[in-house]
Short mmCIF file of C-alpha atoms and ligand atoms in Angstrom, two decimals:
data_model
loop_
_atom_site.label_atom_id
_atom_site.label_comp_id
_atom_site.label_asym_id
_atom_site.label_seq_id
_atom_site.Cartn_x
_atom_site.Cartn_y
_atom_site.Cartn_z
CA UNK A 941 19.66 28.79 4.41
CA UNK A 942 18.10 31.24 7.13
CA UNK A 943 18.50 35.11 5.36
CA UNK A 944 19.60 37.47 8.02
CA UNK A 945 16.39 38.90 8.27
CA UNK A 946 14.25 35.94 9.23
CA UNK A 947 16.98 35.33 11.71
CA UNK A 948 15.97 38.96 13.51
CA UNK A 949 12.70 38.51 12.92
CA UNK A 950 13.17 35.69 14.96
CA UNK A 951 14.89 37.54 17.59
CA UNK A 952 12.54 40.62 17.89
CA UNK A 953 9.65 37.85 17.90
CA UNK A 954 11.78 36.10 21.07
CA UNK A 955 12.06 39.23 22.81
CA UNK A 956 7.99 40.21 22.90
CA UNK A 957 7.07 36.65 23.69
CA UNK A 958 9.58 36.83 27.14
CA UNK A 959 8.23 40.88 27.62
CA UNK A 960 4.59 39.32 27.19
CA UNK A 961 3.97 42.87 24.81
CA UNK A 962 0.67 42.86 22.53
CA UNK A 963 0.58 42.37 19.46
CA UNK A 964 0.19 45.92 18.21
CA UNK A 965 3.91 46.25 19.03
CA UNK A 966 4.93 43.60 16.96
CA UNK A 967 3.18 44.90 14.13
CA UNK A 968 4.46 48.37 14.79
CA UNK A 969 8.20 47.59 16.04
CA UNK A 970 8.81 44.67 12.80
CA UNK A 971 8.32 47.59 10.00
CA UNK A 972 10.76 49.56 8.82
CA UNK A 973 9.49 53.36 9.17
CA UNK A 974 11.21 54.53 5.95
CA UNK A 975 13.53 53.31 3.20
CA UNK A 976 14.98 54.84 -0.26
CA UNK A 977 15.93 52.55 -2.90
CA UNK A 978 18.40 54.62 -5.22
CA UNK A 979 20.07 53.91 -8.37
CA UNK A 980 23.29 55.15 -8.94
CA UNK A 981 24.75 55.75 -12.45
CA UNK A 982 28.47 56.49 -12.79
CA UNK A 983 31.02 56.43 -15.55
CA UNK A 984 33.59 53.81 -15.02
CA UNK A 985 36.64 53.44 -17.28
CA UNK A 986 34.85 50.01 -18.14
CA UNK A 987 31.86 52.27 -19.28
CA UNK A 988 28.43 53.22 -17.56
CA UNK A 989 27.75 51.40 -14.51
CA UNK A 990 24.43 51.62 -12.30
CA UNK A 991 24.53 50.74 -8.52
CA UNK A 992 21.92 49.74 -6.51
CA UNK A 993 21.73 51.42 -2.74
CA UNK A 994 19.62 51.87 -0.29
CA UNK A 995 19.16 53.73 2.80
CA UNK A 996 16.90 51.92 5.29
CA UNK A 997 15.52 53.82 8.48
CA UNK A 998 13.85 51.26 11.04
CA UNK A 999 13.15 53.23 13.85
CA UNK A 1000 13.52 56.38 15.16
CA UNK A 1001 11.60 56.52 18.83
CA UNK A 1002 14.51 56.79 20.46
CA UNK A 1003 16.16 59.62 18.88
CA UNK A 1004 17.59 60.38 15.44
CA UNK A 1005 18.11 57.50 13.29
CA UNK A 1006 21.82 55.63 13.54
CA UNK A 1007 23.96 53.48 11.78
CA UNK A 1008 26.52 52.45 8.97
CA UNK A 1009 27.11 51.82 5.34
CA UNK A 1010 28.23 49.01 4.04
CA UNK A 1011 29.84 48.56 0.59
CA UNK A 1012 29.41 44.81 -0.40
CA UNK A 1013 28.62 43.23 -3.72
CA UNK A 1014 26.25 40.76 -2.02
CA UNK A 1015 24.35 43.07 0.54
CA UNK A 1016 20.29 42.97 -0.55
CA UNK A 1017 17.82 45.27 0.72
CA UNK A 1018 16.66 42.23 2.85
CA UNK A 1019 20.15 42.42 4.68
CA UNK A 1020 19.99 46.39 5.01
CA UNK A 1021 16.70 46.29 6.91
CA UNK A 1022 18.10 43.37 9.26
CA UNK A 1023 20.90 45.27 9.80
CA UNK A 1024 19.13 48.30 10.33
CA UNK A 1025 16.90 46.51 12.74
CA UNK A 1026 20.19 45.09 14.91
CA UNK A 1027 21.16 48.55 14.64
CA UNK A 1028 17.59 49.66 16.96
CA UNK A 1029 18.22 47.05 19.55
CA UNK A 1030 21.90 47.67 20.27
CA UNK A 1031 21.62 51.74 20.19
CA UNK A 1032 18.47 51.00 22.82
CA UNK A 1033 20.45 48.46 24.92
CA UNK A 1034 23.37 50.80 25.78
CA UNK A 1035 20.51 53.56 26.73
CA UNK A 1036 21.97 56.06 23.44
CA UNK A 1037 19.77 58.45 22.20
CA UNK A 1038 19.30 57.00 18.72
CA UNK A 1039 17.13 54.72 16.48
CA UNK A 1040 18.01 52.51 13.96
CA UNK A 1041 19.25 52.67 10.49
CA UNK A 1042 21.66 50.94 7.68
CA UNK A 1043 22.82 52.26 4.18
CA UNK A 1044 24.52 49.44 1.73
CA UNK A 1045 25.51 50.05 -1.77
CA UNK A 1046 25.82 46.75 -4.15
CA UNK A 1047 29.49 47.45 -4.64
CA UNK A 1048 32.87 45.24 -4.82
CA UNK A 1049 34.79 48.78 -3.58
CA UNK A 1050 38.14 46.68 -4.51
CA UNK A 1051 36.99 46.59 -8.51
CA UNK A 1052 36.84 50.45 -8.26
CA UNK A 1053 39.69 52.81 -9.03
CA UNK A 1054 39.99 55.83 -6.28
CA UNK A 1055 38.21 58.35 -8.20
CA UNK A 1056 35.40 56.04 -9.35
CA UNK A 1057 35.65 55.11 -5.71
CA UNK A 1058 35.07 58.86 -4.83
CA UNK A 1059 32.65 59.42 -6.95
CA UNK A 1060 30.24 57.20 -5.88
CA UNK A 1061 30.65 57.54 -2.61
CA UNK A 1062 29.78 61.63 -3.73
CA UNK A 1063 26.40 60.71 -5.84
CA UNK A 1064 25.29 58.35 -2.77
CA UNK A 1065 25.08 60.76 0.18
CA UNK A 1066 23.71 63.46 -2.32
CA UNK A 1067 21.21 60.66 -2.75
CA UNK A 1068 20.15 60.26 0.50
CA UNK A 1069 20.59 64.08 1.66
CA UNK A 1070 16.84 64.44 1.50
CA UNK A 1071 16.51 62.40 4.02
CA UNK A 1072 19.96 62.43 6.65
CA UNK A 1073 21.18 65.31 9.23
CA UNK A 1074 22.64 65.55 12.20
CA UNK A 1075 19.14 65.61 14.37
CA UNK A 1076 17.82 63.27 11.53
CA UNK A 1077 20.10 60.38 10.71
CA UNK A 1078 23.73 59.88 11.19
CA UNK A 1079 25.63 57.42 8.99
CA UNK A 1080 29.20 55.96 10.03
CA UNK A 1081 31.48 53.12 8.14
CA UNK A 1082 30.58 49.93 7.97
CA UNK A 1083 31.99 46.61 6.35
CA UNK A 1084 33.78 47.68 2.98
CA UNK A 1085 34.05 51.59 3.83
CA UNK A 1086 36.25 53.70 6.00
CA UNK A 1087 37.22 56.99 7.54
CA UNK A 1088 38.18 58.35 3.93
CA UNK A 1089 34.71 57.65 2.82
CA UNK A 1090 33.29 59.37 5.49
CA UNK A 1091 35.34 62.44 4.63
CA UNK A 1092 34.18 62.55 1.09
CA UNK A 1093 30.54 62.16 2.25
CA UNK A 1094 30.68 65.16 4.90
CA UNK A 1095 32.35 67.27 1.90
CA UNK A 1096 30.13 66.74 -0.17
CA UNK A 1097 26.95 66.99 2.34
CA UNK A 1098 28.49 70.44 3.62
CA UNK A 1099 28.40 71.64 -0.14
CA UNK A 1100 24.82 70.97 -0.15
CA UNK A 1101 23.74 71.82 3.02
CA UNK A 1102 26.10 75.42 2.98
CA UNK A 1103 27.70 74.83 5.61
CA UNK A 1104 30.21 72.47 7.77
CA UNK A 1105 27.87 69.46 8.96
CA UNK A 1106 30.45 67.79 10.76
CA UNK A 1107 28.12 65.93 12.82
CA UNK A 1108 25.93 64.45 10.41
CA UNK A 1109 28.80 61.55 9.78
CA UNK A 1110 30.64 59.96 12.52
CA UNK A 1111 34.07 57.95 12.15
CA UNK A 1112 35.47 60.64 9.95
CA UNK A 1113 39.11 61.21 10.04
CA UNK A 1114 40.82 63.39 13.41
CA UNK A 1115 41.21 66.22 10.84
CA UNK A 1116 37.64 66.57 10.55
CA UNK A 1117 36.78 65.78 14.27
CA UNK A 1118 36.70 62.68 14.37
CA UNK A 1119 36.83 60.79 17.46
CA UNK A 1120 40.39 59.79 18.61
CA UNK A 1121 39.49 56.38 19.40
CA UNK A 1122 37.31 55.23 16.67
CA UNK A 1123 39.69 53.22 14.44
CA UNK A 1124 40.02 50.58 17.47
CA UNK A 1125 36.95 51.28 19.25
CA UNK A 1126 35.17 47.92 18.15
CA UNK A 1127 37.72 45.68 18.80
CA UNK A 1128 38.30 47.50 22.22
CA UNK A 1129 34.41 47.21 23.32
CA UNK A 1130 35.09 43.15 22.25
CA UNK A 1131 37.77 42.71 24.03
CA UNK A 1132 36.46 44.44 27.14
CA UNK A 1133 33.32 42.74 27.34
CA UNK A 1134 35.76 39.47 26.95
CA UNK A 1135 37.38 40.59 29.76
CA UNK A 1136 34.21 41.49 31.92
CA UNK A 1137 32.48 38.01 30.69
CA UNK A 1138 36.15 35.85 31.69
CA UNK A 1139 35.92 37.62 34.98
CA UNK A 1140 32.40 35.99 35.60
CA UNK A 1141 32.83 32.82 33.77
CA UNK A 1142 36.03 31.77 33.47
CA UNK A 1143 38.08 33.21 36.97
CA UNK A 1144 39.56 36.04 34.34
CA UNK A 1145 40.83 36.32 30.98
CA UNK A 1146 44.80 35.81 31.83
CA UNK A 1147 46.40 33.08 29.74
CA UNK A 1148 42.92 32.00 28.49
CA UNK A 1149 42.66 30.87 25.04
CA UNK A 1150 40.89 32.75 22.23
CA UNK A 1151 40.14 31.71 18.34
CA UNK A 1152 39.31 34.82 16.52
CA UNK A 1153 37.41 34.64 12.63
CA UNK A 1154 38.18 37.48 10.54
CA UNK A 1155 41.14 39.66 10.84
CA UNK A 1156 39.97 43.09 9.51
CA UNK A 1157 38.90 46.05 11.52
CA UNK A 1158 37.19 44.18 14.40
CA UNK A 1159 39.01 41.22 14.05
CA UNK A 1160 42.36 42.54 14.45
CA UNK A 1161 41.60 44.96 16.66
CA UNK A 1162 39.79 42.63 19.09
CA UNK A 1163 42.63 40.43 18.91
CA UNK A 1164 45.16 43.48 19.74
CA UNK A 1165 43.06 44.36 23.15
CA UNK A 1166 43.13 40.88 24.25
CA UNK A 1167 46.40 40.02 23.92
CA UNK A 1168 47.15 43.89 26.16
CA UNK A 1169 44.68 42.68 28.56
CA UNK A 1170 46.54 39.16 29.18
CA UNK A 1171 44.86 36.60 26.84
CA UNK A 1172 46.34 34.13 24.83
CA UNK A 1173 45.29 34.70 20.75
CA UNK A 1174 45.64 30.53 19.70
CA UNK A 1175 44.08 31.14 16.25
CA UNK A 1176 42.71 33.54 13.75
CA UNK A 1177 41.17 33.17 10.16
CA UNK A 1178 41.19 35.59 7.41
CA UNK A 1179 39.35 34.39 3.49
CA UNK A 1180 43.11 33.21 2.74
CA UNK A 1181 42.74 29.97 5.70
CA UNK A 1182 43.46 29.87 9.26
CA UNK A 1183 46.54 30.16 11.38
CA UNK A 1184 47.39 28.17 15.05
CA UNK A 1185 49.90 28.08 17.59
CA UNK A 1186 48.67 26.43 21.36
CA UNK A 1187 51.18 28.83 22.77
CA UNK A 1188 49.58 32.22 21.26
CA UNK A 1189 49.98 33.99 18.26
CA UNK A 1190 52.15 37.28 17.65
CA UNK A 1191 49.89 39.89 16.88
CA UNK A 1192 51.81 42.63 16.00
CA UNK A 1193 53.84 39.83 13.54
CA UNK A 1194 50.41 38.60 12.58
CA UNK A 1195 49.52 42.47 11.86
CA UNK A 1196 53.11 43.24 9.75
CA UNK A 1197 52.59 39.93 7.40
CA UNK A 1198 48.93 40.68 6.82
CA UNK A 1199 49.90 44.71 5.88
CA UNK A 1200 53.14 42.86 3.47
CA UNK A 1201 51.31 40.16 1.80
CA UNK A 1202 47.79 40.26 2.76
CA UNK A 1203 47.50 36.66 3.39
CA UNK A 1204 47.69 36.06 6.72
CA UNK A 1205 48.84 32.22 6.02
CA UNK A 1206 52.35 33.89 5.50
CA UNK A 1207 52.65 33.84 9.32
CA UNK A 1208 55.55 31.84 9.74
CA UNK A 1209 55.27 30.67 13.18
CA UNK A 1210 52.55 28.47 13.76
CA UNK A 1211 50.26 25.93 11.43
CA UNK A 1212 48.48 26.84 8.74
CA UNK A 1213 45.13 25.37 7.78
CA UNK A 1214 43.22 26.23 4.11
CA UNK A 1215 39.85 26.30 5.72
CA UNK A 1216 38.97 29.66 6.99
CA UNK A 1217 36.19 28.12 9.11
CA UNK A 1218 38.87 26.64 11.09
CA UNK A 1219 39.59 29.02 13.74
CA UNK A 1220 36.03 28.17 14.40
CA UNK A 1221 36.13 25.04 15.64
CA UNK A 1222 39.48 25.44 17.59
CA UNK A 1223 39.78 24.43 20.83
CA UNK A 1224 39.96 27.04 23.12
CA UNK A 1225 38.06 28.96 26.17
CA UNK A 1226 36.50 32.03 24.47
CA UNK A 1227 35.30 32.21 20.29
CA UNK A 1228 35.11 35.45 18.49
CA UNK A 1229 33.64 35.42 15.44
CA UNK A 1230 34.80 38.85 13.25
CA UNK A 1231 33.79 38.40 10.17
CA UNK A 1232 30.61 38.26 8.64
CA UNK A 1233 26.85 36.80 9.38
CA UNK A 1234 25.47 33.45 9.79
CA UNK A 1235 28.79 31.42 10.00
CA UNK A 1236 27.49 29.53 13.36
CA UNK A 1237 24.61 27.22 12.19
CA UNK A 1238 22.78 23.80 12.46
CA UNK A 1239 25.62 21.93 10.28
CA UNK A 1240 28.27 23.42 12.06
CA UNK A 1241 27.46 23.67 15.93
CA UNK A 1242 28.87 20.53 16.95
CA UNK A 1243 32.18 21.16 16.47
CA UNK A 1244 32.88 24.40 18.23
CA UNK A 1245 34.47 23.76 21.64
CA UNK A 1246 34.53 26.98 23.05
CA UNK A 1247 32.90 27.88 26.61
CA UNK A 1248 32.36 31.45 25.36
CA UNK A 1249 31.12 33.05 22.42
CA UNK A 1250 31.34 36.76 21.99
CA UNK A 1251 29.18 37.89 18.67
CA UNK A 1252 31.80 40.14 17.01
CA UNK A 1253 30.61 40.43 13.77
CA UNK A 1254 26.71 41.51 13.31
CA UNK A 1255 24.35 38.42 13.19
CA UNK A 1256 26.93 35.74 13.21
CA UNK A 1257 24.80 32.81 14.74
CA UNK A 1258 21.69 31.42 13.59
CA UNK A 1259 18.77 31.14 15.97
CA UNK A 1260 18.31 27.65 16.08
CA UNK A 1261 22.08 27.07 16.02
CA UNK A 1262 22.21 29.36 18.85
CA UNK A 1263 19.49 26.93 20.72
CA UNK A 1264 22.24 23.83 20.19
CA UNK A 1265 24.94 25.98 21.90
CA UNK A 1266 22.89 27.00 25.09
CA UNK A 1267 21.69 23.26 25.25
CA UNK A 1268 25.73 22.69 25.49
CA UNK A 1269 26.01 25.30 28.41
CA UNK A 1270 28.09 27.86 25.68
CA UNK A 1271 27.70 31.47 26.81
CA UNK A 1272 26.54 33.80 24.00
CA UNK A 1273 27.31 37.04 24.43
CA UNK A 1274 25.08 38.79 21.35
CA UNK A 1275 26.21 41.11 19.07
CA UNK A 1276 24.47 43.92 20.09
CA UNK A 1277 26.35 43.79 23.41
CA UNK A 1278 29.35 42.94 22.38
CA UNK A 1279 30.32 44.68 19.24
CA UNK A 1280 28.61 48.14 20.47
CA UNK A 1281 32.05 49.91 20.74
CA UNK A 1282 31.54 51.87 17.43
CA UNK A 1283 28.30 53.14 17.78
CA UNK A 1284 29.22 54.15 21.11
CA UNK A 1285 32.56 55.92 19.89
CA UNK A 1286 30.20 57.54 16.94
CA UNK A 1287 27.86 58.80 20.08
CA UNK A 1288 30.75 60.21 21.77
CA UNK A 1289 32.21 61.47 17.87
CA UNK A 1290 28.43 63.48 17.55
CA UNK A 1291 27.52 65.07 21.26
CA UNK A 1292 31.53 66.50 21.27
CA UNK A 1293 30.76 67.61 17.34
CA UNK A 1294 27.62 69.07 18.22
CA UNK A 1295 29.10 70.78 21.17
CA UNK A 1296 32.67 71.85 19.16
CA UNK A 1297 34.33 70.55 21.99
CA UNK A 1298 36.82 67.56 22.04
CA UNK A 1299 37.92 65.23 24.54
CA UNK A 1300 41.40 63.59 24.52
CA UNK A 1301 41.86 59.97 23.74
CA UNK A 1302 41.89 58.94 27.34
CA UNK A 1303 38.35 60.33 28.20
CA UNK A 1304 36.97 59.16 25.64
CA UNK A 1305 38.17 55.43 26.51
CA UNK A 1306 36.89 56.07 29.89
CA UNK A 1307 33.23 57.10 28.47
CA UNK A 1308 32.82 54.32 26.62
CA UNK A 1309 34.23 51.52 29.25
CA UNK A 1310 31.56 53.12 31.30
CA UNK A 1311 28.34 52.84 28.96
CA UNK A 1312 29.55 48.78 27.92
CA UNK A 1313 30.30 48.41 31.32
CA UNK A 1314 26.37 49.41 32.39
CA UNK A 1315 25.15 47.61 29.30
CA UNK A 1316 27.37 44.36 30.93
CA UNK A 1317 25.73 44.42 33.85
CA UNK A 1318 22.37 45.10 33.29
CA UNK A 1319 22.44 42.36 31.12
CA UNK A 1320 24.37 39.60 33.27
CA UNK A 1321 22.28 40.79 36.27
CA UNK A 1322 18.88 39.93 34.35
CA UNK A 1323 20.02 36.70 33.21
CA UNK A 1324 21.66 35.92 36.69
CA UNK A 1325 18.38 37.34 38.69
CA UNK A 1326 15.64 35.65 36.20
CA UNK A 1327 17.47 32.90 35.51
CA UNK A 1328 17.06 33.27 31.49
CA UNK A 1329 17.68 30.69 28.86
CA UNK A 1330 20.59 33.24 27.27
CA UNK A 1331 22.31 36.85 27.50
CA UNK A 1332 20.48 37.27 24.62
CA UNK A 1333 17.42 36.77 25.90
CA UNK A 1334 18.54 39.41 28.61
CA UNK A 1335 19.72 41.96 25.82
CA UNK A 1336 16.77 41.80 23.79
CA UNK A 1337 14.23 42.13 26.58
CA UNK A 1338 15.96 45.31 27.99
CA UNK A 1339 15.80 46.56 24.73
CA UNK A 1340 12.61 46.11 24.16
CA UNK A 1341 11.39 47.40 27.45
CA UNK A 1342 12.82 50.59 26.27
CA UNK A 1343 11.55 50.99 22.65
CA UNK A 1344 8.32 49.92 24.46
CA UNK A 1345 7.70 51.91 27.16
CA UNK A 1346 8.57 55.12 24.79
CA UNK A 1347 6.35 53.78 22.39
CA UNK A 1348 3.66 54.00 24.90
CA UNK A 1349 4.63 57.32 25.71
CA UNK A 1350 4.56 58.63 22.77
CA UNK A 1351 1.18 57.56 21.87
CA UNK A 1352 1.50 54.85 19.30
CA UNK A 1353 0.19 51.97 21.31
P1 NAD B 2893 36.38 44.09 7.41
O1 NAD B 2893 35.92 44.09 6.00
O2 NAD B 2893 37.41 45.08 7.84
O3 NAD B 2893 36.95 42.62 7.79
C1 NAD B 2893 36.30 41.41 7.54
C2 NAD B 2893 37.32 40.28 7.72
O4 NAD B 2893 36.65 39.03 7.62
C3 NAD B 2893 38.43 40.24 6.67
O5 NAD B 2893 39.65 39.90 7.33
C4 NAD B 2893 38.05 39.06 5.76
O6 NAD B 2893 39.17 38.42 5.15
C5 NAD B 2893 37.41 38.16 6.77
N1 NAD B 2893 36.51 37.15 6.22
C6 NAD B 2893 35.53 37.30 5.32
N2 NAD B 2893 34.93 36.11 5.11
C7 NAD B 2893 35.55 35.21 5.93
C8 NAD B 2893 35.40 33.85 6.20
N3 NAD B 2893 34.46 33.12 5.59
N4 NAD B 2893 36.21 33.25 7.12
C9 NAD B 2893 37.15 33.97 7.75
N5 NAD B 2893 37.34 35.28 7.54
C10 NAD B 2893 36.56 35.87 6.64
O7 NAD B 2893 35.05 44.21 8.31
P2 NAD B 2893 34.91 44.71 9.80
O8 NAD B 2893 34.66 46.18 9.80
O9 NAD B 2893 36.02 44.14 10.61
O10 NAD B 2893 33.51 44.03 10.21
C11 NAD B 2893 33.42 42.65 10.58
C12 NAD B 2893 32.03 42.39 11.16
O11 NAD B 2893 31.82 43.22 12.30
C13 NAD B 2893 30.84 42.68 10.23
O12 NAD B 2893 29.81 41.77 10.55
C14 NAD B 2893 30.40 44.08 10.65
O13 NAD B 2893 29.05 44.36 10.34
C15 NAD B 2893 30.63 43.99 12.14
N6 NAD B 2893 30.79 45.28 12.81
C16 NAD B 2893 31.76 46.14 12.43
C17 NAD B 2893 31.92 47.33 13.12
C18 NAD B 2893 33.04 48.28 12.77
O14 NAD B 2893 33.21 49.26 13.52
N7 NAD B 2893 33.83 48.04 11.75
C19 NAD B 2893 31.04 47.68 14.16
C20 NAD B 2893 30.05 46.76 14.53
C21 NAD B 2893 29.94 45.56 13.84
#
């Protein structure tokens, strides 16, 4: 199996071969600038427990270090500075002012009780306080955290820094200026880049078919947007299996069962199939895969059908799977296009925090159509004009030219 990080290794690597860049870069742009390794001791009703976290800052060239924390039981620091990495080329694509950076804790948040919950989520961020702030490094959610999190974190950040640091942490609750859009702002930017890819590919995104894998924030969002903008959801997948109808799913019925039972396979009106992989393979015109990484590989390419795949989830294909695909004529449009909706609703959260000035819902929908819209067609325009093996390819290389001509700038190379 391919770990996530030799899979962006692979991609970064990809990127300076097409860009021609020296090898200095390489050397510079693969190493993470900074990371802390904590450990975390709390008292559990089960007794003493120690978690392992981590705080992992790629690269900050571009501006003050970005990016989530995830709470996952299998996360390694491997997968933090992949992530981390992903983080630098998506927040350079879409021309924000930020580097790169990822926190994880080694956590199963679910086998926590609320306080415990709390409490760790306290100890972390007073953790890595030495080395966060709002010109420094700005942490959001990520998979296995939320907007509750955040709001313990900037609590207990403004107790240490003296003060209200609202705009250290982004994708806190609307109480504490958070950004109106936020909960949905993933699943909007994938289901608007759906929309701009369909209009280029597939005559529009009316009536066409879409398989979606996962069915949590970005899932479920994504497949809320779609359906608004016209498309037809055929199938999604949760852990619990996968559910079909040809003729569409109900998502707001999809959305009620899932909040009763939490088993999405308790959707009455279509089949239901064990294997979550399922809604993988589906036949339909446009794939979304929601979930988590490296679920598109060598053992498994052959029996996706879709025309379209649009990288919801972070990583989700494997490089040589990805090789398969484009020698099938599937589009790929890469994660760090397509899922950039919550970085870019965190960028909005932080220059309207920093300012202590707040936009409505609307205008912030607008601002951030606008930046994926740019990022779109930069990208489609490079492919189009140089004729490129993949949008990834495209996405990569403008990213690079970026993080590269700064580096320059500043002096390092
Ligand atoms: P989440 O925890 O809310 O949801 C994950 C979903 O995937 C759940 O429905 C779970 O049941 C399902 N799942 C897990 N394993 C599965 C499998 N093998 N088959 C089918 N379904 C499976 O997480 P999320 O916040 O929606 O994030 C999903 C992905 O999107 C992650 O890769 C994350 O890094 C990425 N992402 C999230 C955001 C965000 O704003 N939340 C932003 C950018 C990228």
């Amino acid at each position: 199996m391919v770990s996530m990080l030799e899979n962006v290794i692979k991609t970064y690597r990809r990127g300076i071969e097409l860009n021609n860049y020296p090898k200095d870069f390489e050397e510079l742009i693969l190493k993470p600038q900074r990371i802390l390794h904590v450990n975390i001791p709390i008292k559990t009703s089960k007794g003493l427990k120690v978690f392992e976290a981590y705080r992992v800052q790629h690269n900050n060239f571009l501006g003050p270090y970005k990016g989530g924390i995830r709470y996952y039981e299998n996360v390694t620091l491997e997968d933090d500075i992949a992530l981390a990495m992903i983080m630098t080329l998506k927040n350079s694509l879409n021309n924000l002012p930020y580097g790169g950076a990822k926190g994880a804790i080694k956590v199963n948040p679910k086998e926590l009780s609320i306080e415990e919950l709390e409490k760790l989520s306290r100890e972390y961020i007073r953790a890595i306080s030495i080395i966060i702030g709002k010109e420094i490094d700005i942490p959001a959610p990520d998979l296995g955290t939320n907007s509750q999190i955040m709001a313990w974190m900037i609590d207990e950040l403004s107790k240490i820094e003296g003060f209200n640091s609202f705009a250290t942490i982004t994708s806190k609750p609307l109480e504490l200026f958070g950004n109106p859009i936020r909960e949905y702002a993933t699943g909007y930017g994938v289901a608007f880049i759906s929309k701009l890819i369909g209009e280029k590919i597939l005559d529009g995104i009316e009536n066409k078919r879409v398989s979606i894998q996962g069915f949590g924030n970005v899932g479920k969002w994504s497949a809320y947007w779609l359906e608004k903008f016209g498309a037809k959801v055929v199938a999604i997948s949760d852990s619990s299996g996968t559910i079909y109808n040809e003729n569409g799913l109900d998502i707001e019925e999809v959305e009620k069962i899932k909040m009763k039972t939490n088993k999405l396979t308790e959707y009455k009106d279509g089949k239901k199939i064990e294997d979550p992989n399922y809604s993988l393979y589906v036949d339909c015109d446009i794939l979304i895969p929601a979930a988590i990484e490296n679920v598109i590989t060598l053992n498994n390419f052959n029996k996706i059908k879709a025309k379209i795949i649009v990288e919801a989830a972070n990583n989700p294909t494997q490089y040589e799977a990805e090789k398969e695909l484009l020698n099938k004529d599937v589009y790929i449009v890469p994660d760090i296009l397509a899922n950039s909706g919550g970085v870019i609703a965190s960028y909005l959260e932080w220059i309207q925090n920093l300012n202590w000035y707040f936009w409505d819902e609307e205008k912030n929908k607008k601002e951030l159509e606008k930046i994926m819209k740019n990022s779109f067609e930069k990208v489609f325009n490079k492919f189009e004009k140089e004729n490129l093996r993949s949008l990834r390819d495209a996405a990569i290389s403008l990213s690079l030219e970026r993080l590269y001509k700064v580096a320059k700038i500043r002096g390092y190379i």
